[in-house]
Amino acid sequence: MLAQELATTWLLVEGGPDGATVVVGWFCRACVPAGPVAEVACAVCADGPLLAGELATGAARQMFEEWLVGQGWRSRGALVDGVVLCPRCAPVPAAAPALSPAPDPDGAGGDGGWRLW
C-alpha cells in the first residue's frame, strides 16, 4: 500500500514570488500537502500528476503550463483546459527542437526528467 501511495507524482510550487518554481514530490497518505488538490490526466493513458496548492487553484497557471510543456506534454487547445497528452502518448517528433528537462531546484537528485508511474 505504501508503495502505491509513493508512486503518485505531485506538483507543488515552492519559493517566494521572486523565486517560485514548480517542483515534483512524492508523499505517503499521512504527508500529502494540505489544501486544494486537482489532477492532470493524459487523454490516452489517464496517467498524470496531482496538483497541490496554487497549482490546483489555477493561481500559478502560467508556471504550471510552462512546466508541462517543458516535460513534453502536448495539447490541441489551451494546455490546461484542453485535452492533454503525456510525453509517452504524444512524443515530440524528431524534427522538433528538443526541450530541456525541468531543473532540480531542491537538489534532491534525479535527472530532472518527468516520471510517470
PDB file of N, CA and C in Angstrom, residues 4 6 14 16 50 63 78 86 88 95 102 109:
ATOM      1  N   GLN A   4       2.269   2.097  -3.407  1.00  0.00           N
ATOM      2  CA  GLN A   4       1.292   2.720  -4.300  1.00  0.00           C
ATOM      3  C   GLN A   4       1.137   4.203  -3.992  1.00  0.00           C
ATOM      4  N   LEU A   6       3.378   6.187  -2.643  1.00  0.00           N
ATOM      5  CA  LEU A   6       4.599   6.892  -3.034  1.00  0.00           C
ATOM      6  C   LEU A   6       4.804   6.930  -4.545  1.00  0.00           C
ATOM      7  N   GLU A  14       7.106  25.918  -4.925  1.00  0.00           N
ATOM      8  CA  GLU A  14       7.977  26.245  -3.788  1.00  0.00           C
ATOM      9  C   GLU A  14       8.693  27.545  -4.080  1.00  0.00           C
ATOM     10  N   GLY A  16       9.366  31.868  -2.958  1.00  0.00           N
ATOM     11  CA  GLY A  16       8.587  33.097  -2.887  1.00  0.00           C
ATOM     12  C   GLY A  16       8.289  33.667  -4.256  1.00  0.00           C
ATOM     13  N   LEU A  50      -0.842  14.817  -9.642  1.00  0.00           N
ATOM     14  CA  LEU A  50      -1.794  15.553  -8.824  1.00  0.00           C
ATOM     15  C   LEU A  50      -1.192  16.934  -8.588  1.00  0.00           C
ATOM     16  N   MET A  63       3.029  29.235 -14.836  1.00  0.00           N
ATOM     17  CA  MET A  63       4.187  28.467 -14.385  1.00  0.00           C
ATOM     18  C   MET A  63       3.948  26.970 -14.614  1.00  0.00           C
ATOM     19  N   ALA A  78      -6.070  24.992 -25.365  1.00  0.00           N
ATOM     20  CA  ALA A  78      -5.330  25.570 -24.245  1.00  0.00           C
ATOM     21  C   ALA A  78      -4.834  24.410 -23.399  1.00  0.00           C
ATOM     22  N   CYS A  86       0.349  13.038 -22.566  1.00  0.00           N
ATOM     23  CA  CYS A  86       1.642  12.943 -21.880  1.00  0.00           C
ATOM     24  C   CYS A  86       2.751  12.665 -22.890  1.00  0.00           C
ATOM     25  N   ARG A  88       4.667  10.176 -23.227  1.00  0.00           N
ATOM     26  CA  ARG A  88       4.656   8.802 -23.745  1.00  0.00           C
ATOM     27  C   ARG A  88       3.661   8.643 -24.875  1.00  0.00           C
ATOM     28  N   ALA A  95      11.962  16.046 -35.680  1.00  0.00           N
ATOM     29  CA  ALA A  95      12.319  17.324 -36.294  1.00  0.00           C
ATOM     30  C   ALA A  95      12.108  18.507 -35.349  1.00  0.00           C
ATOM     31  N   ALA A 102      13.049  19.988 -16.783  1.00  0.00           N
ATOM     32  CA  ALA A 102      12.952  20.953 -15.691  1.00  0.00           C
ATOM     33  C   ALA A 102      14.145  20.792 -14.760  1.00  0.00           C
ATOM     34  N   GLY A 109      18.181  15.370  -6.216  1.00  0.00           N
ATOM     35  CA  GLY A 109      18.749  14.323  -7.058  1.00  0.00           C
ATOM     36  C   GLY A 109      17.870  14.023  -8.238  1.00  0.00           C
TER      37      GLY A 109
END
